[in-house]
Structure formats: structure tokens, C-alpha cells
Amino acid sequence: MYKRIRSLHLFTGMSLLIFVVMYFVTGYVMIHRDWFGNPDPASAVRTETLEYTGDETLDAWAVYLQNTYGLTGQIESRRRFRDGRMEIVYLRPGTVYRAEVSADRKTVRITENKGSWQRTMILFHRLHGYHGTWLYILWAVMFDLASISLIVFALTGIYMWYKLTVRRLAGWIMLGLSYSFTGGYILYLLYAP
Amino acid sequence: MVSSKQQNHTYLLHMRKWMLYIHLHAGLLCSSYLLLYGISALDFNHEFISDDVNNGTTTWTRTLILPDLRDDSQLAEHVRDELGLSGWPLSWTISSDENGNLRYDMARPAIFYTIHVTRATALVTVEETRRGLWHAIRGLHGLSAHIPGMPVLSRMWTMFTEITNWVVLFSACSGVYLWLSRREDRLAGWSILIGAGVLSIGFMAYLWLWG
């Protein structure tokens, strides 16, 4: 049993190491934006003439614009304004495309924002969900595996510590501190005004 | 006489022992955070926790002395502080009518407020919606800012986030060292590490350049 758990801990750790570390490094940049700076992205705007005859749904428009104008990335948001305009945002680490279709459906205004390394890292961190091309589906799978691996590390780590050590006082103190603090904080959030 | 080779070996054994000790105990300290992080990250990918979950709404009123503030955001924050509430007033929800009556939403992990301020009577009506456990767990994912209105002690969560970040980075490095310092499985370890590393970095680079 111990060997199996240890193998699970080690092999999961080794195979997902880069992904897990990437999430913590990019997360660090995200939570300390003021330290790392957050320069404005470089923008480029172009307007294209539309010849679309397909469905009027936002989904159909999103796919059409992506394929026709090479707006690579995951569809982040789609919305229709009251005046008839539509806006679709495509997101990929380093680049964000904002496509605004005019109310008469004759033109589309595409804004391409090339982000700094800080924004690129934040976008890597924020990329999630099972939608988009196969690349983004694969990313979502890796995201799930990295998330599950955190749960696996935590649980198998506790098991391995228990099996590996004889003097466990320091470990019990660490474990007690960890779970009482997290549990206490959650209770505080639930019941504090 | 102890040879330098033996000394080196003893030193490495000591280092390995201490690294394992820190790896285990720092990991235990952060294990609750890792669990919370793993569960909330799964939610971001699958959205199984609803934004609109309602574990009970209560409405209550209170009369306050309102300062003569022209800025709606400042007034919203003042009302929050005077009521002893905590959270971020959502800027896009703040609106006021011609009489200066204010309406805004305010949020923090686990609780959502809708607040109405009537200028003429200085009456504040608070609609308080409890979002529950899962909402709190999701809200704590990477919470790095102090929640306005909460006591200073509540900043400890941001410290925990910071500690966990560094512990994970240390654990990743020490974990690789501990495994590769063992004779058994060394080849498998290197193979997986290099193979998975190249694939992971290649995938990220591909997404960045052409995704």
C-alpha cells in the first residue's frame, strides 16, 4: 500500500511538475500585480467588410469570425448590445482579440491587444473551460489534472508523513495549524457580518 | 581519518534528511490550502458551484448619520464601514437617483449584499444573501487582497497564500531532488521529468505563439 501511494505521489509530481509550478508562478504574478507592473497592451485596430449569410446566433458569428479573420484563441465572451451591435472576445496567452460587428452586419472592427509578459502569464493562469478548439480542450484536461494533482499531493503527502515518521508531534502541529486555520477562516467568512 | 569522500557522503545524507523533513512538514502546513486550491480550480473548469446559490436572504434596516459626500463610491464605502460590514462595493452596480438615493451591490466570499440608502431619512436597507460553504471555498482561491471592512487579523489569509506559493515551489524542487537522489527509479524519474517537461513547455509555447 505504502509503495503504491508513494509511486502515485512521485509519478504524479514528476509528470505534472511543470504545469503545477506554472500555475503557482503565474498565480504569484497575478496576486502581486503591483510588484511586477501591468503595462498597457499594444493595440492594433482594423476594420473588415463582412459577407456573412449564416445563422444570426452569437455562436455561429463567433466561429465565422474566428475562421475568416484568423482570430485564434478561446472564445471568452459573446454579447449583443441593445442597438444591435455584437461583441466577441477571443483570448489566448499573450493576445486578446475583440471583434465588434456593426448593427447593420456590414463591417467588423477587430482590435488586437498584444500583452506584456505579465499579462501573458495572467492569461495562462486564467485559461480554463471545455470549449474552443482541440488545443483548449487539451489545456482544460491539463488544468483538471493539475487541480486533481494538488488534492492527490495533499492527501498522499499526509499518508506518507504518517507512515515515514515515528515522532509525529511537529507534523500534528503543522496539520492542526493548517486545517484549523483554513476551517476557522471559512467559518469566519460564513458567519461574520 | 575520515576521507573527504566519506565526509561528502555524510553531508549529503544530512542534507537529504533535512530536506525530507522540511518537504514533509511544510507540505503538511499547506495541505489544507492545496485541497482548497484543487477543489476550487476544478470548479473554475467545470462551474459546478452556482453564482446564484442562495442559502437564505435577510433584510434589515438601520438609520445612519450620512456625511455630505458627492462621490457615490465614497458614500458606499462609508455606509459599509458604519454598518460594520465587509466586502467590495461593485462599482458597476452603484447608481443614484435625482434625490441622491443610492443603490449598490457589495460582495465578498460567501455573502452578497444589496444596499439602498435613502438620503432624506438617512435610512439604509440591507438585503443580505448567504452564499454558503462552496462559495467561500471558491472565494478563497488565491485571495490576495485584504477584504475591506474586515479586521486586520483577516489579512493572515494573504500570508497563507504567500507561504503556500513558496512551499509549493520548494516542494517541487526538493521533491525532484529527493527522488533523483535515490538509486531506484532514477532512470524512470529522469525520463518522466524530461519527457513531461518538454511536452508541457512545448504545449505552452505552441499556445502562446500559434494557439
GROMACS .gro file of C-alpha atoms in nm:
model
  404
    1MET     CA    1   0.000   0.000   0.000
    2TYR     CA    2   0.271   0.249   0.103
    3LYS     CA    3   0.471   0.180  -0.213
    4ARG     CA    4   0.168   0.239  -0.431
    5ILE     CA    5   0.083   0.565  -0.259
    6ARG     CA    6   0.444   0.680  -0.281
    7SER     CA    7   0.455   0.594  -0.651
    8LEU     CA    8   0.132   0.787  -0.706
    9HIS     CA    9   0.280   1.089  -0.524
   10LEU     CA   10   0.609   1.072  -0.714
   11PHE     CA   11   0.486   0.994  -1.063
   12THR     CA   12   0.203   1.249  -1.043
   13GLY     CA   13   0.452   1.503  -0.917
   14MET     CA   14   0.706   1.439  -1.190
   15SER     CA   15   0.461   1.427  -1.478
   16LEU     CA   16   0.265   1.739  -1.379
   17LEU     CA   17   0.552   1.931  -1.223
   18ILE     CA   18   0.580   2.196  -1.495
   19PHE     CA   19   0.205   2.259  -1.506
   20VAL     CA   20   0.167   2.285  -1.130
   21VAL     CA   21   0.471   2.512  -1.099
   22MET     CA   22   0.340   2.723  -1.389
   23TYR     CA   23   0.012   2.778  -1.203
   24PHE     CA   24   0.190   2.887  -0.888
   25VAL     CA   25   0.437   3.113  -1.070
   26THR     CA   26   0.166   3.278  -1.284
   27GLY     CA   27  -0.058   3.298  -0.978
   28TYR     CA   28   0.220   3.479  -0.797
   29VAL     CA   29   0.243   3.737  -1.076
   30MET     CA   30  -0.136   3.769  -1.059
   31ILE     CA   31  -0.156   3.833  -0.686
   32HIS     CA   32   0.139   4.074  -0.691
   33ARG     CA   33   0.048   4.280  -0.996
   34ASP     CA   34   0.166   4.595  -0.822
   35TRP     CA   35   0.513   4.446  -0.775
   36PHE     CA   36   0.557   4.323  -1.130
   37GLY     CA   37   0.379   4.613  -1.302
   38ASN     CA   38   0.098   4.582  -1.550
   39PRO     CA   39   0.180   4.782  -1.864
   40ASP     CA   40  -0.097   4.856  -2.113
   41PRO     CA   41  -0.110   4.622  -2.413
   42ALA     CA   42  -0.008   4.733  -2.762
   43SER     CA   43  -0.325   4.771  -2.966
   44ALA     CA   44  -0.386   4.744  -3.339
   45VAL     CA   45  -0.727   4.811  -3.491
   46ARG     CA   46  -0.855   4.708  -3.835
   47THR     CA   47  -1.197   4.716  -3.997
   48GLU     CA   48  -1.309   4.444  -4.238
   49THR     CA   49  -1.608   4.420  -4.469
   50LEU     CA   50  -1.845   4.133  -4.392
   51GLU     CA   51  -2.014   3.895  -4.632
   52TYR     CA   52  -2.183   3.665  -4.386
   53THR     CA   53  -2.501   3.482  -4.475
   54GLY     CA   54  -2.520   3.221  -4.197
   55ASP     CA   55  -2.712   3.196  -3.870
   56GLU     CA   56  -2.769   3.506  -3.659
   57THR     CA   57  -2.668   3.329  -3.338
   58LEU     CA   58  -2.370   3.457  -3.140
   59ASP     CA   59  -2.208   3.114  -3.154
   60ALA     CA   60  -2.229   3.099  -3.533
   61TRP     CA   61  -2.087   3.451  -3.563
   62ALA     CA   62  -1.805   3.368  -3.323
   63VAL     CA   63  -1.696   3.066  -3.528
   64TYR     CA   64  -1.729   3.252  -3.859
   65LEU     CA   65  -1.519   3.549  -3.745
   66GLN     CA   66  -1.258   3.323  -3.592
   67ASN     CA   67  -1.215   3.117  -3.907
   68THR     CA   68  -1.239   3.405  -4.154
   69TYR     CA   69  -1.008   3.654  -3.985
   70GLY     CA   70  -0.770   3.420  -3.806
   71LEU     CA   71  -0.875   3.527  -3.457
   72THR     CA   72  -0.702   3.245  -3.277
   73GLY     CA   73  -0.780   3.172  -2.914
   74GLN     CA   74  -1.058   3.062  -2.686
   75ILE     CA   75  -1.390   3.243  -2.707
   76GLU     CA   76  -1.402   3.429  -2.378
   77SER     CA   77  -1.729   3.620  -2.413
   78ARG     CA   78  -2.006   3.699  -2.658
   79ARG     CA   79  -2.270   3.963  -2.619
   80ARG     CA   80  -2.531   4.152  -2.818
   81PHE     CA   81  -2.592   4.520  -2.747
   82ARG     CA   82  -2.935   4.683  -2.743
   83ASP     CA   83  -2.852   4.882  -3.058
   84GLY     CA   84  -2.787   4.558  -3.248
   85ARG     CA   85  -2.406   4.552  -3.234
   86MET     CA   86  -2.230   4.235  -3.124
   87GLU     CA   87  -1.901   4.188  -2.944
   88ILE     CA   88  -1.699   3.868  -2.930
   89VAL     CA   89  -1.375   3.837  -2.735
   90TYR     CA   90  -1.110   3.573  -2.815
   91LEU     CA   91  -0.839   3.505  -2.566
   92ARG     CA   92  -0.505   3.333  -2.593
   93PRO     CA   93  -0.198   3.381  -2.375
   94GLY     CA   94  -0.030   3.696  -2.499
   95THR     CA   95  -0.306   3.809  -2.733
   96VAL     CA   96  -0.667   3.921  -2.696
   97TYR     CA   97  -0.891   3.989  -2.998
   98ARG     CA   98  -1.208   4.196  -2.963
   99ALA     CA   99  -1.439   4.176  -3.264
  100GLU     CA  100  -1.723   4.425  -3.282
  101VAL     CA  101  -1.981   4.359  -3.552
  102SER     CA  102  -2.180   4.664  -3.664
  103ALA     CA  103  -2.557   4.674  -3.621
  104ASP     CA  104  -2.612   4.653  -3.999
  105ARG     CA  105  -2.379   4.348  -4.014
  106LYS     CA  106  -2.170   4.504  -4.290
  107THR     CA  107  -1.841   4.559  -4.107
  108VAL     CA  108  -1.642   4.418  -3.820
  109ARG     CA  109  -1.393   4.618  -3.616
  110ILE     CA  110  -1.114   4.397  -3.484
  111THR     CA  111  -0.893   4.516  -3.202
  112GLU     CA  112  -0.581   4.310  -3.139
  113ASN     CA  113  -0.418   4.359  -2.799
  114LYS     CA  114  -0.068   4.220  -2.758
  115GLY     CA  115   0.001   4.193  -2.389
  116SER     CA  116   0.319   4.225  -2.187
  117TRP     CA  117   0.480   3.919  -2.027
  118GLN     CA  118   0.285   3.996  -1.709
  119ARG     CA  119  -0.049   3.984  -1.893
  120THR     CA  120   0.061   3.675  -2.084
  121MET     CA  121   0.128   3.493  -1.757
  122ILE     CA  122  -0.205   3.603  -1.612
  123LEU     CA  123  -0.384   3.477  -1.923
  124PHE     CA  124  -0.209   3.141  -1.891
  125HIS     CA  125  -0.343   3.126  -1.536
  126ARG     CA  126  -0.697   3.227  -1.633
  127LEU     CA  127  -0.737   2.995  -1.932
  128HIS     CA  128  -0.997   2.732  -1.845
  129GLY     CA  129  -1.314   2.555  -1.956
  130TYR     CA  130  -1.400   2.285  -2.206
  131HIS     CA  131  -1.470   2.498  -2.510
  132GLY     CA  132  -1.282   2.613  -2.817
  133THR     CA  133  -1.051   2.419  -3.045
  134TRP     CA  134  -0.884   2.088  -2.950
  135LEU     CA  135  -0.586   2.285  -2.811
  136TYR     CA  136  -0.805   2.448  -2.549
  137ILE     CA  137  -0.983   2.123  -2.469
  138LEU     CA  138  -0.640   1.968  -2.410
  139TRP     CA  139  -0.549   2.266  -2.193
  140ALA     CA  140  -0.866   2.212  -1.990
  141VAL     CA  141  -0.769   1.845  -1.943
  142MET     CA  142  -0.424   1.952  -1.818
  143PHE     CA  143  -0.592   2.209  -1.592
  144ASP     CA  144  -0.807   1.932  -1.443
  145LEU     CA  145  -0.509   1.702  -1.398
  146ALA     CA  146  -0.309   1.979  -1.227
  147SER     CA  147  -0.606   2.054  -0.999
  148ILE     CA  148  -0.656   1.688  -0.911
  149SER     CA  149  -0.283   1.650  -0.852
  150LEU     CA  150  -0.298   1.918  -0.580
  151ILE     CA  151  -0.562   1.713  -0.399
  152VAL     CA  152  -0.355   1.398  -0.453
  153PHE     CA  153  -0.035   1.565  -0.321
  154ALA     CA  154  -0.214   1.688  -0.010
  155LEU     CA  155  -0.375   1.352   0.076
  156THR     CA  156  -0.088   1.120  -0.021
  157GLY     CA  157   0.156   1.358   0.150
  158ILE     CA  158  -0.030   1.322   0.479
  159TYR     CA  159  -0.034   0.944   0.441
  160MET     CA  160   0.336   0.928   0.361
  161TRP     CA  161   0.430   1.154   0.651
  162TYR     CA  162   0.231   0.929   0.887
  163LYS     CA  163   0.400   0.615   0.756
  164LEU     CA  164   0.751   0.760   0.731
  165THR     CA  165   0.788   0.920   1.070
  166VAL     CA  166   0.793   0.787   1.423
  167ARG     CA  167   0.799   1.118   1.611
  168ARG     CA  168   0.492   1.292   1.481
  169LEU     CA  169   0.439   1.584   1.719
  170ALA     CA  170   0.574   1.850   1.479
  171GLY     CA  171   0.367   1.703   1.198
  172TRP     CA  172   0.048   1.700   1.405
  173ILE     CA  173   0.110   2.063   1.498
  174MET     CA  174   0.156   2.160   1.131
  175LEU     CA  175  -0.152   1.965   1.029
  176GLY     CA  176  -0.357   2.112   1.315
  177LEU     CA  177  -0.247   2.465   1.231
  178SER     CA  178  -0.326   2.417   0.865
  179TYR     CA  179  -0.675   2.274   0.897
  180SER     CA  180  -0.784   2.477   1.198
  181PHE     CA  181  -0.675   2.799   1.027
  182THR     CA  182  -0.844   2.716   0.696
  183GLY     CA  183  -1.156   2.580   0.866
  184GLY     CA  184  -1.169   2.875   1.103
  185TYR     CA  185  -1.129   3.122   0.819
  186ILE     CA  186  -1.411   2.959   0.621
  187LEU     CA  187  -1.638   2.966   0.927
  188TYR     CA  188  -1.547   3.330   0.980
  189LEU     CA  189  -1.643   3.412   0.621
  190LEU     CA  190  -1.967   3.222   0.659
  191TYR     CA  191  -2.080   3.386   0.980
  192ALA     CA  192  -1.902   3.723   1.011
  193PRO     CA  193  -2.111   4.028   0.907
  194MET     CA  194   4.094   0.958   0.946
  195VAL     CA  195   3.772   1.035   0.759
  196SER     CA  196   3.819   1.075   0.387
  197SER     CA  197   3.669   1.369   0.201
  198LYS     CA  198   3.450   1.124   0.008
  199GLN     CA  199   3.301   0.993   0.333
  200GLN     CA  200   3.255   1.350   0.459
  201ASN     CA  201   3.078   1.440   0.141
  202HIS     CA  202   2.855   1.133   0.172
  203THR     CA  203   2.764   1.220   0.533
  204TYR     CA  204   2.690   1.577   0.431
  205LEU     CA  205   2.460   1.461   0.151
  206LEU     CA  206   2.279   1.223   0.388
  207HIS     CA  207   2.222   1.507   0.636
  208MET     CA  208   2.103   1.736   0.362
  209ARG     CA  209   1.865   1.473   0.227
  210LYS     CA  210   1.728   1.407   0.578
  211TRP     CA  211   1.661   1.776   0.644
  212MET     CA  212   1.519   1.836   0.302
  213LEU     CA  213   1.277   1.547   0.350
  214TYR     CA  214   1.184   1.682   0.694
  215ILE     CA  215   1.107   2.028   0.558
  216HIS     CA  216   0.935   1.885   0.249
  217LEU     CA  217   0.703   1.677   0.468
  218HIS     CA  218   0.627   1.935   0.735
  219ALA     CA  219   0.593   2.240   0.509
  220GLY     CA  220   0.369   2.026   0.292
  221LEU     CA  221   0.153   1.938   0.594
  222LEU     CA  222   0.125   2.306   0.683
  223CYS     CA  223  -0.004   2.388   0.335
  224SER     CA  224  -0.207   2.074   0.271
  225SER     CA  225  -0.540   2.236   0.356
  226TYR     CA  226  -0.465   2.518   0.113
  227LEU     CA  227  -0.372   2.270  -0.160
  228LEU     CA  228  -0.701   2.083  -0.107
  229LEU     CA  229  -0.894   2.409  -0.124
  230TYR     CA  230  -0.697   2.519  -0.427
  231GLY     CA  231  -0.752   2.189  -0.608
  232ILE     CA  232  -1.128   2.184  -0.543
  233SER     CA  233  -1.182   2.549  -0.637
  234ALA     CA  234  -0.970   2.513  -0.952
  235LEU     CA  235  -1.188   2.217  -1.058
  236ASP     CA  236  -1.487   2.444  -1.011
  237PHE     CA  237  -1.337   2.709  -1.238
  238ASN     CA  238  -1.307   2.446  -1.510
  239HIS     CA  239  -1.650   2.285  -1.460
  240GLU     CA  240  -1.854   2.556  -1.285
  241PHE     CA  241  -2.036   2.319  -1.051
  242ILE     CA  242  -2.078   2.593  -0.788
  243SER     CA  243  -2.358   2.825  -0.893
  244ASP     CA  244  -2.307   3.201  -0.867
  245ASP     CA  245  -2.669   3.245  -0.767
  246VAL     CA  246  -2.681   2.998  -0.480
  247ASN     CA  247  -2.897   3.135  -0.200
  248ASN     CA  248  -2.873   2.989   0.149
  249GLY     CA  249  -3.108   3.247   0.292
  250THR     CA  250  -3.175   3.616   0.247
  251THR     CA  251  -3.242   3.854   0.532
  252THR     CA  252  -3.339   4.218   0.507
  253TRP     CA  253  -3.275   4.470   0.779
  254THR     CA  254  -3.264   4.845   0.817
  255ARG     CA  255  -3.065   5.098   1.012
  256THR     CA  256  -3.054   5.473   1.039
  257LEU     CA  257  -2.716   5.638   0.995
  258ILE     CA  258  -2.576   5.988   1.003
  259LEU     CA  259  -2.480   6.039   0.640
  260PRO     CA  260  -2.190   6.271   0.554
  261ASP     CA  261  -2.219   6.517   0.270
  262LEU     CA  262  -2.023   6.311   0.019
  263ARG     CA  263  -2.073   6.382  -0.351
  264ASP     CA  264  -1.885   6.072  -0.467
  265ASP     CA  265  -2.116   5.768  -0.470
  266SER     CA  266  -1.828   5.521  -0.430
  267GLN     CA  267  -1.702   5.700  -0.121
  268LEU     CA  268  -2.051   5.707   0.025
  269ALA     CA  269  -2.092   5.335  -0.045
  270GLU     CA  270  -1.770   5.263   0.143
  271HIS     CA  271  -1.869   5.493   0.428
  272VAL     CA  272  -2.204   5.314   0.468
  273ARG     CA  273  -2.029   4.977   0.468
  274ASP     CA  274  -1.788   5.087   0.740
  275GLU     CA  275  -2.063   5.247   0.951
  276LEU     CA  276  -2.272   4.929   0.930
  277GLY     CA  277  -1.974   4.715   1.026
  278LEU     CA  278  -1.998   4.511   0.706
  279SER     CA  279  -1.715   4.383   0.491
  280GLY     CA  280  -1.674   4.344   0.117
  281TRP     CA  281  -1.613   4.526  -0.209
  282PRO     CA  282  -1.885   4.763  -0.337
  283LEU     CA  283  -1.928   4.660  -0.703
  284SER     CA  284  -1.857   4.982  -0.893
  285TRP     CA  285  -2.072   4.893  -1.195
  286THR     CA  286  -2.380   4.849  -0.975
  287ILE     CA  287  -2.355   5.183  -0.796
  288SER     CA  288  -2.634   5.419  -0.904
  289SER     CA  289  -2.810   5.717  -0.754
  290ASP     CA  290  -3.131   5.898  -0.842
  291GLU     CA  291  -3.205   6.270  -0.860
  292ASN     CA  292  -3.267   6.282  -0.482
  293GLY     CA  293  -2.926   6.134  -0.413
  294ASN     CA  294  -3.067   5.799  -0.301
  295LEU     CA  295  -2.803   5.535  -0.352
  296ARG     CA  296  -2.829   5.171  -0.455
  297TYR     CA  297  -2.540   4.928  -0.491
  298ASP     CA  298  -2.430   4.568  -0.457
  299MET     CA  299  -2.144   4.454  -0.240
  300ALA     CA  300  -1.972   4.118  -0.240
  301ARG     CA  301  -1.721   3.909  -0.055
  302PRO     CA  302  -1.666   3.534  -0.036
  303ALA     CA  303  -1.984   3.368   0.099
  304ILE     CA  304  -2.202   3.681   0.126
  305PHE     CA  305  -2.369   3.916  -0.120
  306TYR     CA  306  -2.537   4.244  -0.021
  307THR     CA  307  -2.776   4.477  -0.197
  308ILE     CA  308  -2.784   4.813  -0.019
  309HIS     CA  309  -3.031   5.102  -0.057
  310VAL     CA  310  -2.957   5.437   0.103
  311THR     CA  311  -3.242   5.688   0.135
  312ARG     CA  312  -3.091   6.034   0.176
  313ALA     CA  313  -3.396   6.216   0.315
  314THR     CA  314  -3.448   5.977   0.607
  315ALA     CA  315  -3.087   5.851   0.631
  316LEU     CA  316  -3.235   5.503   0.628
  317VAL     CA  317  -3.020   5.219   0.499
  318THR     CA  318  -3.185   4.896   0.388
  319VAL     CA  319  -2.957   4.593   0.357
  320GLU     CA  320  -3.054   4.275   0.176
  321GLU     CA  321  -2.807   4.009   0.282
  322THR     CA  322  -2.777   3.684   0.087
  323ARG     CA  323  -2.572   3.396   0.225
  324ARG     CA  324  -2.392   3.204  -0.050
  325GLY     CA  325  -2.267   2.915   0.160
  326LEU     CA  326  -1.962   2.694   0.204
  327TRP     CA  327  -1.869   2.628  -0.159
  328HIS     CA  328  -1.884   2.995  -0.244
  329ALA     CA  329  -1.647   3.066   0.044
  330ILE     CA  330  -1.407   2.797  -0.078
  331ARG     CA  331  -1.408   2.938  -0.430
  332GLY     CA  332  -1.364   3.291  -0.299
  333LEU     CA  333  -1.054   3.192  -0.108
  334HIS     CA  334  -0.879   3.067  -0.423
  335GLY     CA  335  -0.582   3.296  -0.442
  336LEU     CA  336  -0.747   3.565  -0.230
  337SER     CA  337  -0.457   3.804  -0.201
  338ALA     CA  338  -0.620   4.131  -0.108
  339HIS     CA  339  -0.748   4.236   0.228
  340ILE     CA  340  -1.129   4.226   0.235
  341PRO     CA  341  -1.231   4.586   0.312
  342GLY     CA  342  -1.407   4.618   0.644
  343MET     CA  343  -1.259   4.302   0.792
  344PRO     CA  344  -1.027   4.309   1.092
  345VAL     CA  345  -0.653   4.322   1.033
  346LEU     CA  346  -0.624   3.961   1.150
  347SER     CA  347  -0.809   3.852   0.839
  348ARG     CA  348  -0.502   3.954   0.638
  349MET     CA  349  -0.347   3.630   0.758
  350TRP     CA  350  -0.506   3.451   0.464
  351THR     CA  351  -0.291   3.655   0.226
  352MET     CA  352   0.012   3.547   0.429
  353PHE     CA  353  -0.102   3.185   0.399
  354THR     CA  354  -0.131   3.230   0.022
  355GLU     CA  355   0.223   3.368   0.011
  356ILE     CA  356   0.363   3.087   0.226
  357THR     CA  357   0.187   2.821   0.020
  358ASN     CA  358   0.326   2.963  -0.302
  359TRP     CA  359   0.682   2.938  -0.178
  360VAL     CA  360   0.625   2.599  -0.018
  361VAL     CA  361   0.494   2.457  -0.346
  362LEU     CA  362   0.798   2.588  -0.533
  363PHE     CA  363   1.029   2.450  -0.267
  364SER     CA  364   0.842   2.117  -0.262
  365ALA     CA  365   0.868   2.088  -0.639
  366CYS     CA  366   1.246   2.137  -0.629
  367SER     CA  367   1.305   1.929  -0.318
  368GLY     CA  368   1.071   1.656  -0.448
  369VAL     CA  369   1.276   1.624  -0.765
  370TYR     CA  370   1.599   1.622  -0.564
  371LEU     CA  371   1.469   1.361  -0.318
  372TRP     CA  372   1.354   1.131  -0.592
  373LEU     CA  373   1.658   1.165  -0.812
  374SER     CA  374   1.893   1.116  -0.517
  375ARG     CA  375   1.751   0.764  -0.478
  376ARG     CA  376   1.919   0.497  -0.687
  377GLU     CA  377   1.600   0.304  -0.757
  378ASP     CA  378   1.362   0.462  -1.007
  379ARG     CA  379   1.624   0.722  -1.103
  380LEU     CA  380   1.604   0.644  -1.473
  381ALA     CA  381   1.224   0.641  -1.470
  382GLY     CA  382   1.228   0.970  -1.279
  383TRP     CA  383   1.455   1.146  -1.526
  384SER     CA  384   1.261   1.006  -1.822
  385ILE     CA  385   0.925   1.125  -1.689
  386LEU     CA  386   1.061   1.459  -1.577
  387ILE     CA  387   1.230   1.539  -1.908
  388GLY     CA  388   0.954   1.390  -2.125
  389ALA     CA  389   0.667   1.558  -1.943
  390GLY     CA  390   0.867   1.880  -1.905
  391VAL     CA  391   0.941   1.909  -2.277
  392LEU     CA  392   0.580   1.828  -2.368
  393SER     CA  393   0.438   2.076  -2.114
  394ILE     CA  394   0.669   2.363  -2.212
  395GLY     CA  395   0.619   2.283  -2.581
  396PHE     CA  396   0.243   2.290  -2.537
  397MET     CA  397   0.252   2.625  -2.357
  398ALA     CA  398   0.485   2.774  -2.619
  399TYR     CA  399   0.263   2.648  -2.902
  400LEU     CA  400  -0.044   2.800  -2.740
  401TRP     CA  401   0.136   3.127  -2.684
  402LEU     CA  402   0.273   3.155  -3.038
  403TRP     CA  403   0.004   2.999  -3.253
  404GLY     CA  404  -0.288   2.900  -3.026
   0.00000   0.00000   0.00000
